[in-house]
Structure formats: C-alpha cells, structure tokens
XYZ file of C-alpha atoms in Angstrom:
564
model
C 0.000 0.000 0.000
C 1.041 3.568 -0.377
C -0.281 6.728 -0.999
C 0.824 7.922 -3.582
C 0.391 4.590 -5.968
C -0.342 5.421 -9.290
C -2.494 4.543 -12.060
C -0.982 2.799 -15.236
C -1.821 4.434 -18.602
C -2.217 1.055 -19.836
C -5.233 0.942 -17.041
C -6.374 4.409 -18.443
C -6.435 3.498 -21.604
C -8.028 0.661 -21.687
C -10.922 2.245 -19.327
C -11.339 4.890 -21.685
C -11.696 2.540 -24.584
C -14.553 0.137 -22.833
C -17.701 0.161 -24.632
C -19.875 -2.094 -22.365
C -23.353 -0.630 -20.559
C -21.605 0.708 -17.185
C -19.296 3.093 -19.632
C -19.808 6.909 -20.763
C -21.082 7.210 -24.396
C -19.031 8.109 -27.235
C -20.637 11.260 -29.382
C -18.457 14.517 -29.480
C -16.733 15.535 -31.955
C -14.384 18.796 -32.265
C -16.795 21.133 -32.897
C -19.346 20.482 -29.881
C -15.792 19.700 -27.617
C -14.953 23.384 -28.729
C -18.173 24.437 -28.282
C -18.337 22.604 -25.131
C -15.377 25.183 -23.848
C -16.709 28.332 -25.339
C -20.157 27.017 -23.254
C -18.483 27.527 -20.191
C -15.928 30.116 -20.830
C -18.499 32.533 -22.417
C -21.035 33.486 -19.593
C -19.499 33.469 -16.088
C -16.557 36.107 -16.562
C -18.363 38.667 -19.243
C -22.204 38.510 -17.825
C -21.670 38.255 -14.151
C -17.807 38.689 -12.766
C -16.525 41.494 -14.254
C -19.304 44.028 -13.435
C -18.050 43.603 -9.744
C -14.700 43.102 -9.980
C -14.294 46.475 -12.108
C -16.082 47.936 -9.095
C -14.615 47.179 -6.294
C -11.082 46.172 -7.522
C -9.752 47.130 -10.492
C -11.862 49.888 -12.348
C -11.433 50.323 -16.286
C -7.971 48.132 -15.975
C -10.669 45.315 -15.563
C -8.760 44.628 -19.463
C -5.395 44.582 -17.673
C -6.757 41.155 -15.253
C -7.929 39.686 -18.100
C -4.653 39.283 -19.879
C -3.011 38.470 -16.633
C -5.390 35.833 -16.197
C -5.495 34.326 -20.060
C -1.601 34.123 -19.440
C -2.109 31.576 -16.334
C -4.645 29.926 -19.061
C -2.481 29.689 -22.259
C -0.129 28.514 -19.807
C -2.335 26.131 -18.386
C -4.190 25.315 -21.484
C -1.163 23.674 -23.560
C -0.713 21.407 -20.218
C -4.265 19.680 -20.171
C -4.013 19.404 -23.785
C -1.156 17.356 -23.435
C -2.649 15.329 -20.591
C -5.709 14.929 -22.580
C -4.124 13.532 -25.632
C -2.141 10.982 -23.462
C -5.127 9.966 -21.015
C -8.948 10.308 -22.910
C -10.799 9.567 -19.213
C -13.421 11.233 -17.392
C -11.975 13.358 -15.008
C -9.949 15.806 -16.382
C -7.233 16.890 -13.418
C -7.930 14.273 -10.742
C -7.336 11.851 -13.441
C -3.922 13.164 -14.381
C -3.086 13.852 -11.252
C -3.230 9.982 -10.544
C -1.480 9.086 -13.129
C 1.295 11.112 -12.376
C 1.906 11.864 -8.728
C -0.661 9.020 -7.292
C -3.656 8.719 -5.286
C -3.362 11.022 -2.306
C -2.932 14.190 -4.651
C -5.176 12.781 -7.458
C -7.643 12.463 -3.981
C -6.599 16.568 -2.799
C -7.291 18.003 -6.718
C -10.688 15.705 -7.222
C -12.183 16.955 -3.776
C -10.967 20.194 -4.944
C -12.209 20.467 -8.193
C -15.881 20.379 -6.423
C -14.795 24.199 -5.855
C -14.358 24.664 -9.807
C -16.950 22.602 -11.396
C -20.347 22.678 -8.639
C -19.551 25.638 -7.317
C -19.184 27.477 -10.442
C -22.740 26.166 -11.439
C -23.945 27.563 -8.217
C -22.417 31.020 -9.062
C -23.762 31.415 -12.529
C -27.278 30.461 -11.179
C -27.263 33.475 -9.227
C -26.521 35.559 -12.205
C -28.730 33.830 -14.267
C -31.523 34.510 -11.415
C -30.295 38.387 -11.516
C -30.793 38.768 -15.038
C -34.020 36.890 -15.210
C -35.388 39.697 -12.850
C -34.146 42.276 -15.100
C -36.251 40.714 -18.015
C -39.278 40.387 -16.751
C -39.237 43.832 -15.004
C -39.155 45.031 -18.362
C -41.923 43.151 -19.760
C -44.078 44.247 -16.134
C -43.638 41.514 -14.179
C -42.178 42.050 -10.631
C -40.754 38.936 -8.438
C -40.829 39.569 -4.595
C -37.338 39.879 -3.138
C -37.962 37.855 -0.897
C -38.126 34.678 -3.401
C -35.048 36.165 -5.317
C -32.674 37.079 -2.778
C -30.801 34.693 -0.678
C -31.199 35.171 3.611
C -27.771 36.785 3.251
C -28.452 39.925 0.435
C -32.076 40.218 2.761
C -34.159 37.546 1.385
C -35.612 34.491 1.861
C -34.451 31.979 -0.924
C -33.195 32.826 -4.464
C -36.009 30.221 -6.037
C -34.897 31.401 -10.426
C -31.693 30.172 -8.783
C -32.343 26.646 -7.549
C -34.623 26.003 -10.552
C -32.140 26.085 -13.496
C -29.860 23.980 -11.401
C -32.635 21.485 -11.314
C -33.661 22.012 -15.047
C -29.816 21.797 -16.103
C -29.763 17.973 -13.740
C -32.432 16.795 -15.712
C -31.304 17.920 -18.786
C -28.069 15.786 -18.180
C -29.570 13.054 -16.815
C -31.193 12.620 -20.053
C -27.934 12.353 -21.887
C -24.950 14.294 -22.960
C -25.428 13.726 -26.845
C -28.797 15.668 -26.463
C -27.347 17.996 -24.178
C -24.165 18.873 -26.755
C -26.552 19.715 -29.219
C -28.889 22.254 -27.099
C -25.413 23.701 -25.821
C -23.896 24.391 -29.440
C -27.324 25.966 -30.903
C -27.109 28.249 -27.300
C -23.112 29.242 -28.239
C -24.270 30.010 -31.250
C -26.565 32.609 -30.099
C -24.153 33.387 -26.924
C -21.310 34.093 -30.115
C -23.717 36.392 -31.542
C -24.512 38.235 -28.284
C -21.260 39.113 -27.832
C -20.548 40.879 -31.394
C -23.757 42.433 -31.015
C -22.812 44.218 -27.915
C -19.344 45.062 -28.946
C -19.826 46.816 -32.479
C -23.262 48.372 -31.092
C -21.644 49.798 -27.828
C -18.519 50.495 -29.637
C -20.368 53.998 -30.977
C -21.200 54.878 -26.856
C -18.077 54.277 -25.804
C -17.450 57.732 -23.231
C -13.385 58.036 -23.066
C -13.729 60.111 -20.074
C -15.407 56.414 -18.400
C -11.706 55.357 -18.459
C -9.961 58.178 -16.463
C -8.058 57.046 -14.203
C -7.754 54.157 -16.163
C -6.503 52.469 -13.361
C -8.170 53.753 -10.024
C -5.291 54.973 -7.027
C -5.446 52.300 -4.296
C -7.884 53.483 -1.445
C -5.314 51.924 1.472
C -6.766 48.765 0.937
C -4.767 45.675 -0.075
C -6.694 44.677 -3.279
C -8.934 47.629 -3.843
C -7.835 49.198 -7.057
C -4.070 50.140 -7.902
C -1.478 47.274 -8.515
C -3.006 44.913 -6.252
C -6.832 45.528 -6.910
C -5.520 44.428 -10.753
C -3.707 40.981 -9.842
C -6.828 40.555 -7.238
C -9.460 40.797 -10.206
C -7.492 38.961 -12.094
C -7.382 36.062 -9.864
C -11.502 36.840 -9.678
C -12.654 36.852 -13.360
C -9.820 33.351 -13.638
C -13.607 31.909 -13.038
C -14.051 32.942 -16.071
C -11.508 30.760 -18.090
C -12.523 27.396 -16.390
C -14.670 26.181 -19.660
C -11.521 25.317 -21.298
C -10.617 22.310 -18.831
C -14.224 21.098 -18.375
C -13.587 19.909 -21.612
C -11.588 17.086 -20.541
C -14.094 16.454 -18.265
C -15.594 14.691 -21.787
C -12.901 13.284 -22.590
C -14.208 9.773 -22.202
C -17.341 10.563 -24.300
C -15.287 12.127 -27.083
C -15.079 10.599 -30.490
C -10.910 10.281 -31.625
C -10.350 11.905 -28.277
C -6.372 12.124 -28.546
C -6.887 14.237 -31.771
C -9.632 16.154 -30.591
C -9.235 17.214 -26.949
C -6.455 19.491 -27.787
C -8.603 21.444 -30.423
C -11.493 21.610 -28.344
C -9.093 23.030 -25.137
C -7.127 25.340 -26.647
C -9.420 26.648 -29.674
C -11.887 27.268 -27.289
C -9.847 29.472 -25.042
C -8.656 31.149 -27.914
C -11.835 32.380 -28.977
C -12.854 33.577 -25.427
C -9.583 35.145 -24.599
C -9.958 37.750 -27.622
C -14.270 38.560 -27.017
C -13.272 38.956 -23.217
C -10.645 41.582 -23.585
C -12.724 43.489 -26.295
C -16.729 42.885 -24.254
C -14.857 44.710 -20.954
C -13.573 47.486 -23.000
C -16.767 48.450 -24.047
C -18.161 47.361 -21.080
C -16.416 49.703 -18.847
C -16.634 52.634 -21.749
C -20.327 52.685 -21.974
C -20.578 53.171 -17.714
C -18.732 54.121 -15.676
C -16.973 51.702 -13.441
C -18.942 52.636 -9.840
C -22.138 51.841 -11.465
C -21.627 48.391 -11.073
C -21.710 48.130 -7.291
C -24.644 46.543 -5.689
C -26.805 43.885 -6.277
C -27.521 45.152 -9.741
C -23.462 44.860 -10.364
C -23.977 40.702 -10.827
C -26.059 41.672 -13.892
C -23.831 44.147 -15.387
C -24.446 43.747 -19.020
C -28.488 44.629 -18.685
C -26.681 48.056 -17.109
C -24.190 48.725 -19.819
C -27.163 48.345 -22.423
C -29.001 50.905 -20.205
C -26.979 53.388 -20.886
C -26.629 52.785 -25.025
C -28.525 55.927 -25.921
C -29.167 59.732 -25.675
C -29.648 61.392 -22.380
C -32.763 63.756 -22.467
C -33.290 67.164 -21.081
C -33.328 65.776 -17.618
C -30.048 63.692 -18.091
C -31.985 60.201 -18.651
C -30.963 57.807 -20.950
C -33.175 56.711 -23.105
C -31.506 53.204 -24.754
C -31.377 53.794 -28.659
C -32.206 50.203 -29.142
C -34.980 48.877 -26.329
C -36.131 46.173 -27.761
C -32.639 44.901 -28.666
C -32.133 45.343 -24.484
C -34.842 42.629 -24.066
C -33.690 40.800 -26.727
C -30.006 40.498 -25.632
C -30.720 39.856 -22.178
C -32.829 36.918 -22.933
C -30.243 35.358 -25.292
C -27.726 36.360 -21.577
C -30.378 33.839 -20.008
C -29.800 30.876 -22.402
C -26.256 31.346 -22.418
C -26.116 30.946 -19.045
C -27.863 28.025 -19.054
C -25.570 26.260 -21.168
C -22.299 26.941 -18.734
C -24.368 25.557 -15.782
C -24.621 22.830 -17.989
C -21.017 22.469 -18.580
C -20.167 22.947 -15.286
C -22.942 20.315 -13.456
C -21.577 17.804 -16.431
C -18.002 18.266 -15.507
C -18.758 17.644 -11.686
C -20.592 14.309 -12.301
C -17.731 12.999 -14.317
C -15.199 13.891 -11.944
C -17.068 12.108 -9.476
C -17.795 9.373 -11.885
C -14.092 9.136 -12.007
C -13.628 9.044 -8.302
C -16.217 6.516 -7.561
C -14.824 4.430 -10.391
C -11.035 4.296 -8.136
C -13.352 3.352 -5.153
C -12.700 6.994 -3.690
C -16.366 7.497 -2.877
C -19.515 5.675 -2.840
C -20.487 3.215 -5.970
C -23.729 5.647 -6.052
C -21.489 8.470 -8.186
C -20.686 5.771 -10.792
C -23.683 4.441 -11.519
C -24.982 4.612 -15.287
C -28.275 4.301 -16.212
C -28.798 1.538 -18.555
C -30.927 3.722 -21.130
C -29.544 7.234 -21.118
C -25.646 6.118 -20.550
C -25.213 8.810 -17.838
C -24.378 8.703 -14.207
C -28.030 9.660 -12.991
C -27.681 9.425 -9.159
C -24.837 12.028 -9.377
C -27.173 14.109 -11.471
C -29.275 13.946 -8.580
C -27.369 14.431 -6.120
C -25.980 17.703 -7.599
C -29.510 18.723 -8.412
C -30.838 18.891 -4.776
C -26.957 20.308 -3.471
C -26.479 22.716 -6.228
C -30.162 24.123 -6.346
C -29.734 24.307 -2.005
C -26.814 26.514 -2.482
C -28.255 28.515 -5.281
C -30.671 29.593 -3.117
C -29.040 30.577 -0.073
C -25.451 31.379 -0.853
C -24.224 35.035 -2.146
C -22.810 35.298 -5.334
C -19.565 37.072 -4.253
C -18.477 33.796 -1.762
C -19.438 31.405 -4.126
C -17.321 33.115 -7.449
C -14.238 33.308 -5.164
C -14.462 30.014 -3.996
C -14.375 28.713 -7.562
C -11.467 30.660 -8.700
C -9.166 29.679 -5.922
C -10.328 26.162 -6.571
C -9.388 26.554 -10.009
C -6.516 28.239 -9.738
C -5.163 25.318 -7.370
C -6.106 22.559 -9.854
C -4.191 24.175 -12.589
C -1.474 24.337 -10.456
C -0.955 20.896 -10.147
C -1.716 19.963 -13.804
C 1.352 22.560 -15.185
C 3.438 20.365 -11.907
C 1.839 17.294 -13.115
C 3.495 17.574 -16.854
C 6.949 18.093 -15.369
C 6.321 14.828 -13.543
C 5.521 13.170 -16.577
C 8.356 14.395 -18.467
C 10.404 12.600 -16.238
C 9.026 10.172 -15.088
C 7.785 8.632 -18.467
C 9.514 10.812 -21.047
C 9.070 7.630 -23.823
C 4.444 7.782 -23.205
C 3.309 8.300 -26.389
C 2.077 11.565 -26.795
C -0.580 13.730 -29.662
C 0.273 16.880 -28.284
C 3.229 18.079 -26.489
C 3.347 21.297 -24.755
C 6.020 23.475 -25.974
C 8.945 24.748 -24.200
C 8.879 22.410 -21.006
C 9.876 23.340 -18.778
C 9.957 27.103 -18.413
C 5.479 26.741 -19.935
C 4.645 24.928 -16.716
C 6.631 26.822 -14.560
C 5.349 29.857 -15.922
C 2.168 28.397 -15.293
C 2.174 27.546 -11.889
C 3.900 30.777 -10.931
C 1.279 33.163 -12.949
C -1.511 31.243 -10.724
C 0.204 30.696 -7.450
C 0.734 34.685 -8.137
C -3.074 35.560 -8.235
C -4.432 33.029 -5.560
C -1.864 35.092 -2.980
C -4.037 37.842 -4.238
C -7.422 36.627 -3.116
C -9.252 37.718 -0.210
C -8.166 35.718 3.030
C -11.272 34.623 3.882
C -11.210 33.080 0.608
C -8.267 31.234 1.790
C -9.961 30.035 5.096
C -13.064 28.686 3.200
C -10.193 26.894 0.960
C -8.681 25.144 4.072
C -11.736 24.274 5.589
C -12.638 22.560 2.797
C -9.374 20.732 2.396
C -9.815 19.842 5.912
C -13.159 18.047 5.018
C -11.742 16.584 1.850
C -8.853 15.121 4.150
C -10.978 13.584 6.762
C -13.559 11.862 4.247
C -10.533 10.389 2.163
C -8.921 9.104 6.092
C -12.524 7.958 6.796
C -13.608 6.034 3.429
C -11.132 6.669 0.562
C -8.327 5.506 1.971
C -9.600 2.200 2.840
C -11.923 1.976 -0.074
C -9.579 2.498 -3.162
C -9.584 0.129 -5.960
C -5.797 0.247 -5.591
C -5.244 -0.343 -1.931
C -5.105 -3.950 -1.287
C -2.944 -4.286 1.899
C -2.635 -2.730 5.357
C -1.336 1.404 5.519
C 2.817 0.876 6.299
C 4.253 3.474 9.276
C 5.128 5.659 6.317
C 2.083 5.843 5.177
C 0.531 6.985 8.477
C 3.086 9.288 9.414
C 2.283 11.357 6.073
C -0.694 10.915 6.189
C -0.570 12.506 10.171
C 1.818 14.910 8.929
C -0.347 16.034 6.135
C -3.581 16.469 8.327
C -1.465 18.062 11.200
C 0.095 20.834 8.783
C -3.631 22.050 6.843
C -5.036 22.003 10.523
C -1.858 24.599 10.974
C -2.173 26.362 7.594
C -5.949 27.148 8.520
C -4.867 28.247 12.241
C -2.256 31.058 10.609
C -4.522 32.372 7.890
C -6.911 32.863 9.654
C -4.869 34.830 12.291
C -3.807 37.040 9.471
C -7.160 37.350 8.312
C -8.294 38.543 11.872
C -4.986 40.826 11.530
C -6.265 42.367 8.192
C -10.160 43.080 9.567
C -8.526 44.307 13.164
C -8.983 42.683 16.546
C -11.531 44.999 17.616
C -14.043 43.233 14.441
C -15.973 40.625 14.898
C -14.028 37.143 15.673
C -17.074 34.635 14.472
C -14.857 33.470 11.892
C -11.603 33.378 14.060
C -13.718 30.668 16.781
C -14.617 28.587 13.805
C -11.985 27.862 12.190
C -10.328 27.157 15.292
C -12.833 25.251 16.392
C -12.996 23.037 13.082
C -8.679 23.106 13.173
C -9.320 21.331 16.913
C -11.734 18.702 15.966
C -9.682 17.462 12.651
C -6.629 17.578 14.929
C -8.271 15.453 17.394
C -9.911 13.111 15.062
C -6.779 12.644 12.534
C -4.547 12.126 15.542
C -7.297 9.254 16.194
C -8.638 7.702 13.250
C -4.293 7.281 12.371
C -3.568 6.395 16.355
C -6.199 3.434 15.539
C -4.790 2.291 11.551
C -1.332 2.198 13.579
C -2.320 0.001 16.527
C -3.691 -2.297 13.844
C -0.642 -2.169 11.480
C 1.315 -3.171 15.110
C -0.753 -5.763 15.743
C -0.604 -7.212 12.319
C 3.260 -7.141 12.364
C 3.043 -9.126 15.684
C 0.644 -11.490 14.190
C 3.435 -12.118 11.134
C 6.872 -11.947 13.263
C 4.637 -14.777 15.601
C 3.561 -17.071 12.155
C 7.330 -17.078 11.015
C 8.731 -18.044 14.350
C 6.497 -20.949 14.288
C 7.127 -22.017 10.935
C-alpha cells in the first residue's frame, strides 16, 4: 500500500476505450468539444464577474486582469491538452493527477475540483436569477425579493436560482449527446450576443469612463491600484474554467487524442480575444462605480441601459430597447448552457472518483438507457439548487477561482512529472517549451491566488480539511488500488499532512483577523479554530487506531514465522 500509488496508462487506456453498458457514451466531436469550452468560458466572466470586480477592484484596468489571467490559461491550457491527448478519461485533473503523482494528490485536486466545477454552477445560477429579474421587469412583471434574494443579500431563498440547477440535472440526466446539441445551438446565439454588444456599444463608448484608467489604491490591499488588478485577475480566472471542463468529456469524445487538444485550446482562444474586447466596451459605456450593488452581478443589462441619448433631464433613453430585451434573454440561455457544462463536468469527476473506489459506488452508476451517471445528477440537483438559493454570489465566485486556480497548479506540476518520469508515453500533443510553460504556469496562478481575499483562503482550508478527513474515513480504505494494510510511512504522512492544513488554517486565519482588526468581529476566528481542533483530534485518532492495527498485524506475522 502507499499513498501515492499510481495509475498505469495502460489501465487508463483501456478504461477509456470500454464500450460495455456501465461506460460513458461516445458522441463529441471537435466542434461540440470546442463548443463545449466556449459554453463555459463565455457566460461566467463577461455577464456576471466582471461588473463587480471592475467595481470594487480594479476599475477600467478590468482589461489589464484579463490578460493576466489568459496568461495563467495559455499557460495552463497547452498542459491539459497534453494530458488529454495521453489519457482520454473522465476526469480531467484528478485523473492526471493519478497518473502522475498518485492517489493522495489525485484524492486533494478531485475533492478540490468540487470548488471549480459545482460551485461554479452555483455562481452562474445566481446571475442567471439576476438577469431573469431584469427581463421580466421590463416586460411588467415584478418577483418579490424575498423569493429572489438569498437570507444573506435580505431575502428568503433565491427560487430562479435553484430552478435552473434542477432544469440543467435533468437535462443531463437525459444524456450528454442531447445535451451537446442544445449547448452548441445556445453558443451560437451566446457568439452572436457578444458581437452584437461590442460593435453596437462600440459607438457609446465615453473616453472620459476610463480616467483614471486604473483607479489609485484606497489603502486597501486589493482595492484598485497594482493589487486591486492581480486581485481581479485572480476573480474573473472563473471565467476561463470552460476550457478544462472539456476534458471532463474526454471519455465521451469521439478520436479523443486528436480532438481534446482542439477543443481546449481553440476554445480558449476564442474567449480570450471577445473577453478583452466585451470589458472594454463594457467599462466605456458606464462608468466603473455603477456596477456596485446587487444590480453589479447583472452588469451587461446596465451597460445596455446606458446605449442611448440622455434627455433634457439627463436620462438615458436606450437607442435600441427592444434589442435590451432581446439580448438579455439570449444572456439567459447562455447561461444556461455553462451551468450545464459545469454540473456535467462535476458528475464525471465524481464518476471518475467513484470508479477508483474513492467514494460511494452511487457516483458511478450509469443508467442503462440514457448512458449517464443519474444518481450524481441527482445528487448535484438537490446540493447545487440548495446553495443557489441561499449562498451570495460574491463567496461562491471566489471560492471557484481559488479552486481553479489550485487545480491548474498541479496539472502545469503534473506535466513536469511526466516528463520525467515517463519521457518515452506516447504523446498527440506536447506542450512546448517544457519546462519554463509549466513553470510559468504555476507561478502566474500561485501569483493571483496570494491575491485573493483571506477569507477566501480560510473557506479553501476548511474545505481541504473536510476533503482530508472523508478520504482518512472512506477513501483511503476503499480504493480500488489499496489492497494491503497502511505501512508506518504511510501513516506518518498521512498525520503529517492532516497536522500541517489544521496549521495552515490556524495562521490564515490569524492574518485574516490581523487584516479586519482585533476589535471586528471574531465569528470566523472561533470557527476555524474550532474546526482546526476537531480534525486535529480526530486525525490524531482515526491514524492512532490504523497504527495500533498495522502493530498488531506485524506481531501477528513476526509470531507465524517463528512458528514455521
């Protein structure tokens, strides 16, 4: 036993080429993988994201993140197109991760990839709920605030929310060749969206929006300046995680090795340029400030608002109204199709999972008809539409970026192990310049998750903390490639490990409490230390009980060989 076995790419290989009725089904081709990618991509950073992070952190230089963060992608980008070509299996970075640097840190990027895939899906729903209030206030109809508003922005539940999370489920559930095809008629219209706003809002841009192009710091670490740049940055990154969910599909992917890469990296191609052109004209048609608030989640329905002539009393009557209504209802079905992408990258990373014996058979069960892993569907339907109705958008797109930005991490560290360790695997794409492109790529995300908020950080731990006990409590003994008893080493990492996050959450959370000022509230503070106390306690344990057990074991062996 160890834990950091490995899986074979003989194994992977011949997984991903099964065909019997417990296996994904075989249907995409490079243009619905690509527009797969652009599904996701398209959506989360221009229609939601930006708005706020323009307004609180980096004003008109909202451009100036976005090339930051595209660099972290390109980076990234060439490095899961090499893993993909290699390794066509559900699971996109927990999967490469296990082949490459084994099971305890395929385990740590697969628990954390539930940060980038479910709740990204949760994040969008918001959005999607925001904008669906903006549309049917302008055809008359108003929704309570109450029913639209989670308890935390002074509602009760955000019901539009939870509803396209369920809608999405079943969708999926039904299977992913329908799916594709409802998703690449939606990026069609997404595509079009776009264009339309840019050449239309091109004519309002006001220059005067853009002074001071990039907004003096206010004294605040991240608000505006240097930092409030590299801090957006590492915000709208949500915006770039389409690309990888594509190798979420790689198992259901016709001539995967050839078409993975042009699905990954085409995709992001396409999204890099319309995202640094849509939040130039974005922040050149309003000024920056007017996307604080609730309204800022939306902020496309405000940059239309203002495409027009002010009258004699300074309103602004938009030039093209019904064009407003019209684009903000093609905003709603683009948004559906990235909580699609998203929900079907999170069942097939837990497909994956379940597959290894990581957690419970239930994720990796296929319905005989539709070919899809239904109980995950379901399971994501009632967790993802809970959240979506009671968590604030700002928590849950932060949470996603640093989850991403960790998981790409590891894949750029993953291809140096590979390059090494089996420099002869054959290979349809190879990322260029290796090493100094995954170097580059783990230093240009490392760079902007030291940027995020630190409470972003403590939600990060915490959940690596939970991830860490559930793999002690069932993983670890469950795994498909564990077949013998946990040796010392073993249990001293794995000790080690838990001891050392339990540590990690202790300090940043001190420095968080150091950045808000002693004299705040401590709520968060008594939490985390609370939760850093318990998974001391039960690591110290669950591993005090494995290594009485391993003892007796060797006494039961060293007593069998004396007799014999």
């Amino acid at each position: 036993m160890s834990l950091f076995v490995r899986k074979s790419i003989s194994s992977l290989l011949s997984e991903s080429n099964a065909t019997d009725s417990n296996t994904l089904k075989k249907s995409l081709g490079p243009s619905r993988l690509v527009a797969l990618g652009i599904g996701a991509i398209i959506g989360a950073g221009l229609f939601s994201i930006t708005g706020g992070a323009a307004a609180y952190q980096a004003g008109p230089a909202i451009t100036i993140s976005f090339i930051v963060a595209s660099l972290g992608c390109c980076f990234a980008g060439l490095c899961y197109a090499e893993f993909a070509s290699m390794i066509p299996v559900a699971g996109s970075a927990y999967t490469y991760s296990y082949a490459t640097m084994g099971e305890f840190i395929a385990w740590i990027i697969g628990w954390d990839l539930v940060l980038e895939y479910a709740i990204a899906a949760v994040t969008v729903s918001i959005s999607w709920s925001r904008y669906l209030i903006k549309f049917l206030e302008g055809i008359g109809v108003n929704l309570p605030p109450e029913l639209t508003l989670c308890p935390w922005d002074g509602g009760i539940i955000n019901l539009p929310a939870a509803i396209i999370i369920i809608l999405a489920s079943l969708l999926l559930i039904k299977g992913i060749e329908g799916s594709a095809r409802v998703n690449f008629v939606i990026v069609l219209l997404k595509i079009a969206v776009v264009l339309v706003f840019i050449v239309l809002g091109w004519k309002y841009i006001d220059i005067s929006n853009y002074r001071p192009y990039i907004p003096a710091n206010n004294g605040t670490f991240g608000e505006y300046g240097f930092s409030g740049i590299i801090r957006a940055s590492a915000v709208v990154f949500f915006a770039f995680i389409g690309f990888d969910a594509v190798s979420t599909a790689a198992q259901e992917a016709k001539n995967p090795k050839r078409n993975m890469p042009i699905g990954i990296l085409v995709s992001l191609l396409i999204c890099t340029v319309l995202y640094f052109l849509f939040a130039h004209v974005m922040t050149g048609v309003v000024n920056y400030t007017a996307f604080k608030g609730f309204d800022g989640i939306a902020p496309v329905a405000i940059a239309i608002d203002h495409m027009g002539k002010p009258d004699a009393l300074g309103i602004i009557h938009p030039d093209y109204p019904w064009l407003n209504k019209a684009i903000v209802l093609a905003i709603l079905a683009g948004y559906s199709s990235v909580i699609l992408v998203m929900l079907l990258g999170q069942s097939r990373i837990f497909y994956s999972m379940s597959k290894d014996g990581l957690l419970p058979k239930v994720f990796s069960q296929i319905h005989p008809v539709y070919r899809t892993p239904i109980k995950s569907n379901l399971i994501l339907l009632f967790v993802g539409g809970t959240l979506a109705a009671l968590v604030p958008a700002r928590v849950a797109g932060e949470m996603t970026s640093i989850g991403t930005l960790l998981a790409f991490i590891l894949v750029c560290f993953g291809i140096l192990v590979m390059r090494k360790k089996m420099p002869d695997a054959p290979r349809a794409f190879k990322t260029p310049l290796v090493p100094l492109v995954p170097v580059l790529g783990i230093a240009t995300c490392l760079f902007m998750m030291i940027f995020l908020p630190a409470d972003t950080w403590i939600r990060l731990l915490v959940w690596m903390v939970i991830g860490f006990d559930v793999y002690v409590i069932y993983g670890f003994k469950n795994s498909r490639l564990q077949d013998k008893l946990p040796t010392r080493i073993d249990l001293l990492t794995l000790r080690s490990v838990g001891i050392i996050i339990a540590l990690l959450l202790v300090s940043v959370v001190l420095w968080y409490q150091q950045t808000v000022g002693w004299n705040g509230s401590k709520t968060l503070m008594t939490i985390a230390f609370v939760i850093a106390f318990v998974h001391s306690l039960f690591v110290w344990n669950k591993l005090k009980g494995l290594d009485s057990l391993v003892n007796k074991k060797i006494v039961e062996l060293a007593c069998a060989e004396e007799k014999f």
